PDB file of C-alpha atoms in Angstrom:
ATOM      1  CA  UNK A   1      -9.004  -2.978  10.155  1.00 74.00           C
ATOM      2  CA  UNK A   2      -5.635  -4.679  10.430  1.00 83.00           C
ATOM      3  CA  UNK A   3      -2.955  -3.232  12.658  1.00 84.00           C
ATOM      4  CA  UNK A   4      -0.718  -2.366   9.699  1.00 86.00           C
ATOM      5  CA  UNK A   5      -3.551  -0.708   7.798  1.00 89.00           C
ATOM      6  CA  UNK A   6      -4.351   1.311  10.933  1.00 90.00           C
ATOM      7  CA  UNK A   7      -0.760   2.583  10.937  1.00 91.00           C
ATOM      8  CA  UNK A   8      -1.163   3.682   7.301  1.00 92.00           C
ATOM      9  CA  UNK A   9      -4.363   5.516   8.283  1.00 93.00           C
ATOM     10  CA  UNK A  10      -2.526   7.205  11.152  1.00 91.00           C
ATOM     11  CA  UNK A  11       0.203   8.384   8.768  1.00 92.00           C
ATOM     12  CA  UNK A  12      -2.422   9.897   6.439  1.00 93.00           C
ATOM     13  CA  UNK A  13      -4.222  11.503   9.372  1.00 92.00           C
ATOM     14  CA  UNK A  14      -0.963  13.059  10.571  1.00 92.00           C
ATOM     15  CA  UNK A  15      -0.269  14.427   7.069  1.00 91.00           C
ATOM     16  CA  UNK A  16      -3.599  16.269   7.149  1.00 91.00           C
ATOM     17  CA  UNK A  17      -5.270  17.682   4.055  1.00 92.00           C
ATOM     18  CA  UNK A  18      -7.762  16.067   1.694  1.00 90.00           C
ATOM     19  CA  UNK A  19      -6.718  12.504   2.401  1.00 92.00           C
ATOM     20  CA  UNK A  20      -6.998  12.930   6.153  1.00 92.00           C
ATOM     21  CA  UNK A  21     -10.481  14.353   5.651  1.00 92.00           C
ATOM     22  CA  UNK A  22     -11.467  11.381   3.467  1.00 93.00           C
ATOM     23  CA  UNK A  23     -10.362   8.698   5.954  1.00 93.00           C
ATOM     24  CA  UNK A  24     -13.001   6.183   6.910  1.00 90.00           C
ATOM     25  CA  UNK A  25     -13.268   6.053  10.678  1.00 77.00           C
ATOM     26  CA  UNK A  26     -12.455   2.717  12.197  1.00 63.00           C
ATOM     27  CA  UNK A  27     -11.792   1.269  15.593  1.00 57.00           C
ATOM     28  CA  UNK A  28      -8.216   1.547  16.754  1.00 56.00           C
ATOM     29  CA  UNK A  29      -6.258  -1.564  15.914  1.00 56.00           C
ATOM     30  CA  UNK A  30      -3.556  -3.133  18.035  1.00 57.00           C
ATOM     31  CA  UNK A  31       0.078  -2.381  17.335  1.00 60.00           C
ATOM     32  CA  UNK A  32       1.538  -4.610  14.603  1.00 60.00           C
ATOM     33  CA  UNK A  33       3.631  -7.525  15.867  1.00 62.00           C
ATOM     34  CA  UNK A  34       7.296  -8.143  15.178  1.00 67.00           C
ATOM     35  CA  UNK A  35      10.469  -6.123  15.328  1.00 73.00           C
ATOM     36  CA  UNK A  36      10.560  -2.450  14.334  1.00 79.00           C
ATOM     37  CA  UNK A  37      11.948  -3.104  10.841  1.00 83.00           C
ATOM     38  CA  UNK A  38       9.423  -5.893  10.274  1.00 85.00           C
ATOM     39  CA  UNK A  39       6.575  -3.595  11.293  1.00 86.00           C
ATOM     40  CA  UNK A  40       7.828  -0.800   9.018  1.00 89.00           C
ATOM     41  CA  UNK A  41       8.168  -3.287   6.166  1.00 89.00           C
ATOM     42  CA  UNK A  42       4.600  -4.563   6.665  1.00 90.00           C
ATOM     43  CA  UNK A  43       3.235  -1.002   6.791  1.00 92.00           C
ATOM     44  CA  UNK A  44       5.108  -0.132   3.579  1.00 93.00           C
ATOM     45  CA  UNK A  45       3.659  -3.105   1.695  1.00 92.00           C
ATOM     46  CA  UNK A  46       0.176  -2.360   3.083  1.00 92.00           C
ATOM     47  CA  UNK A  47       0.431   1.270   1.910  1.00 95.00           C
ATOM     48  CA  UNK A  48       1.419   0.125  -1.585  1.00 95.00           C
ATOM     49  CA  UNK A  49      -1.464  -2.367  -1.677  1.00 93.00           C
ATOM     50  CA  UNK A  50      -3.874   0.382  -0.633  1.00 95.00           C
ATOM     51  CA  UNK A  51      -2.479   2.572  -3.426  1.00 95.00           C
ATOM     52  CA  UNK A  52      -3.225  -0.206  -5.892  1.00 95.00           C
ATOM     53  CA  UNK A  53      -6.763  -0.582  -4.539  1.00 94.00           C
ATOM     54  CA  UNK A  54      -7.345   3.145  -4.896  1.00 95.00           C
ATOM     55  CA  UNK A  55      -6.318   2.931  -8.545  1.00 94.00           C
ATOM     56  CA  UNK A  56      -8.191  -0.241  -9.491  1.00 93.00           C
ATOM     57  CA  UNK A  57     -10.598  -1.292  -6.773  1.00 88.00           C
ATOM     58  CA  UNK A  58     -12.221  -0.104  -3.593  1.00 89.00           C
ATOM     59  CA  UNK A  59     -10.251   1.608  -0.869  1.00 92.00           C
ATOM     60  CA  UNK A  60     -10.286   0.172   2.615  1.00 91.00           C
ATOM     61  CA  UNK A  61      -9.243   3.512   4.139  1.00 92.00           C
ATOM     62  CA  UNK A  62     -10.633   6.403   2.155  1.00 94.00           C
ATOM     63  CA  UNK A  63     -14.129   7.436   1.090  1.00 93.00           C
ATOM     64  CA  UNK A  64     -13.179   8.660  -2.387  1.00 93.00           C
ATOM     65  CA  UNK A  65     -15.370   6.531  -4.666  1.00 85.00           C
ATOM     66  CA  UNK A  66     -17.245   9.600  -5.928  1.00 87.00           C
ATOM     67  CA  UNK A  67     -14.031  11.419  -6.864  1.00 92.00           C
ATOM     68  CA  UNK A  68     -11.883   9.307  -9.211  1.00 93.00           C
ATOM     69  CA  UNK A  69      -9.272  12.051  -9.536  1.00 95.00           C
ATOM     70  CA  UNK A  70      -8.790  12.159  -5.778  1.00 94.00           C
ATOM     71  CA  UNK A  71      -8.691   8.348  -5.669  1.00 95.00           C
ATOM     72  CA  UNK A  72      -5.898   8.278  -8.263  1.00 95.00           C
ATOM     73  CA  UNK A  73      -3.924  10.977  -6.459  1.00 95.00           C
ATOM     74  CA  UNK A  74      -4.408   9.172  -3.147  1.00 95.00           C
ATOM     75  CA  UNK A  75      -3.220   5.946  -4.765  1.00 96.00           C
ATOM     76  CA  UNK A  76      -0.099   7.691  -6.030  1.00 96.00           C
ATOM     77  CA  UNK A  77       0.511   9.122  -2.548  1.00 96.00           C
ATOM     78  CA  UNK A  78       0.247   5.684  -0.968  1.00 96.00           C
ATOM     79  CA  UNK A  79       2.542   4.113  -3.583  1.00 96.00           C
ATOM     80  CA  UNK A  80       5.082   6.825  -2.753  1.00 96.00           C
ATOM     81  CA  UNK A  81       4.615   6.428   0.998  1.00 96.00           C
ATOM     82  CA  UNK A  82       5.245   2.683   0.819  1.00 96.00           C
ATOM     83  CA  UNK A  83       8.215   2.860  -1.531  1.00 96.00           C
ATOM     84  CA  UNK A  84       9.788   5.678   0.520  1.00 96.00           C
ATOM     85  CA  UNK A  85       9.375   3.624   3.688  1.00 94.00           C
ATOM     86  CA  UNK A  86      11.103   0.628   2.080  1.00 94.00           C
ATOM     87  CA  UNK A  87      13.920   2.915   0.920  1.00 96.00           C
ATOM     88  CA  UNK A  88      14.239   4.410   4.417  1.00 95.00           C
ATOM     89  CA  UNK A  89      14.572   0.906   5.849  1.00 93.00           C
ATOM     90  CA  UNK A  90      17.387   0.418   3.344  1.00 93.00           C
ATOM     91  CA  UNK A  91      15.713  -2.490   1.557  1.00 90.00           C
ATOM     92  CA  UNK A  92      16.342  -1.455  -2.034  1.00 91.00           C
ATOM     93  CA  UNK A  93      15.644  -4.982  -3.226  1.00 91.00           C
ATOM     94  CA  UNK A  94      12.122  -4.657  -1.814  1.00 92.00           C
ATOM     95  CA  UNK A  95      11.757  -1.239  -3.478  1.00 93.00           C
ATOM     96  CA  UNK A  96      12.621  -2.802  -6.837  1.00 93.00           C
ATOM     97  CA  UNK A  97      10.309  -5.770  -6.211  1.00 92.00           C
ATOM     98  CA  UNK A  98       7.342  -3.596  -5.236  1.00 93.00           C
ATOM     99  CA  UNK A  99       7.957  -1.174  -8.114  1.00 94.00           C
ATOM    100  CA  UNK A 100       7.859  -4.197 -10.430  1.00 93.00           C
ATOM    101  CA  UNK A 101       4.625  -5.394  -8.810  1.00 93.00           C
ATOM    102  CA  UNK A 102       3.061  -1.956  -9.332  1.00 95.00           C
ATOM    103  CA  UNK A 103       4.177  -1.939 -12.990  1.00 96.00           C
ATOM    104  CA  UNK A 104       3.000  -5.512 -13.688  1.00 95.00           C
ATOM    105  CA  UNK A 105      -0.312  -4.830 -11.983  1.00 94.00           C
ATOM    106  CA  UNK A 106      -0.842  -1.648 -14.001  1.00 95.00           C
ATOM    107  CA  UNK A 107       0.025  -3.415 -17.271  1.00 97.00           C
ATOM    108  CA  UNK A 108      -2.353  -6.263 -16.481  1.00 97.00           C
ATOM    109  CA  UNK A 109      -5.147  -3.849 -15.542  1.00 95.00           C
ATOM    110  CA  UNK A 110      -4.561  -1.868 -18.754  1.00 96.00           C
ATOM    111  CA  UNK A 111      -4.895  -5.129 -20.699  1.00 97.00           C
ATOM    112  CA  UNK A 112      -8.147  -5.866 -18.862  1.00 96.00           C
ATOM    113  CA  UNK A 113      -6.679  -8.866 -17.047  1.00 97.00           C
ATOM    114  CA  UNK A 114      -7.555  -8.400 -13.378  1.00 93.00           C
ATOM    115  CA  UNK A 115      -6.537 -11.991 -12.607  1.00 95.00           C
ATOM    116  CA  UNK A 116      -2.996 -11.344 -13.886  1.00 96.00           C
ATOM    117  CA  UNK A 117      -2.848  -8.172 -11.796  1.00 94.00           C
ATOM    118  CA  UNK A 118      -3.755 -10.111  -8.666  1.00 92.00           C
ATOM    119  CA  UNK A 119      -1.215 -12.789  -9.585  1.00 94.00           C
ATOM    120  CA  UNK A 120       1.447 -10.065  -9.837  1.00 93.00           C
ATOM    121  CA  UNK A 121       0.600  -9.098  -6.254  1.00 89.00           C
ATOM    122  CA  UNK A 122       0.624 -12.674  -5.033  1.00 90.00           C
ATOM    123  CA  UNK A 123       3.954 -13.432  -6.720  1.00 90.00           C
ATOM    124  CA  UNK A 124       5.513 -10.183  -5.534  1.00 87.00           C
ATOM    125  CA  UNK A 125       4.513 -10.640  -1.919  1.00 83.00           C
ATOM    126  CA  UNK A 126       5.667 -14.282  -1.946  1.00 83.00           C
ATOM    127  CA  UNK A 127       9.026 -13.127  -3.312  1.00 80.00           C
ATOM    128  CA  UNK A 128       9.307 -10.497  -0.596  1.00 79.00           C
ATOM    129  CA  UNK A 129       8.472 -13.062   2.092  1.00 75.00           C
ATOM    130  CA  UNK A 130      11.136 -15.429   0.740  1.00 64.00           C
ATOM    131  CA  UNK A 131      13.751 -12.647   0.639  1.00 64.00           C
ATOM    132  CA  UNK A 132      13.186 -11.683   4.281  1.00 59.00           C
TER     133      UNK A 132
END
């Protein structure tokens, strides 16, 4: 498990409830590298990616495959966690960019075009990297 994904898992564990109970146990990961804002930014993007995976793929953090309703709710929670973290950092441009990625990915998935959904992620994360 990556260091940033481990931070997302820690946040869910601290929140408690159903999602904490559904966490897949993993070895502790090292602390993410970089400055504090950079680490928070990376965790936010990782949380949003995990939300997407819960909606359309396989979670790396949660054992919810048997409960699609819980997977969708968990995905929504992780979208919100990531977007709120970007807003708390004060990076509203990143909030807009990631909201657009989520929307483009959802539209592509609804159209049955998984490749376009992945391209939305690739383009969005490249844009974020260029803006930083």
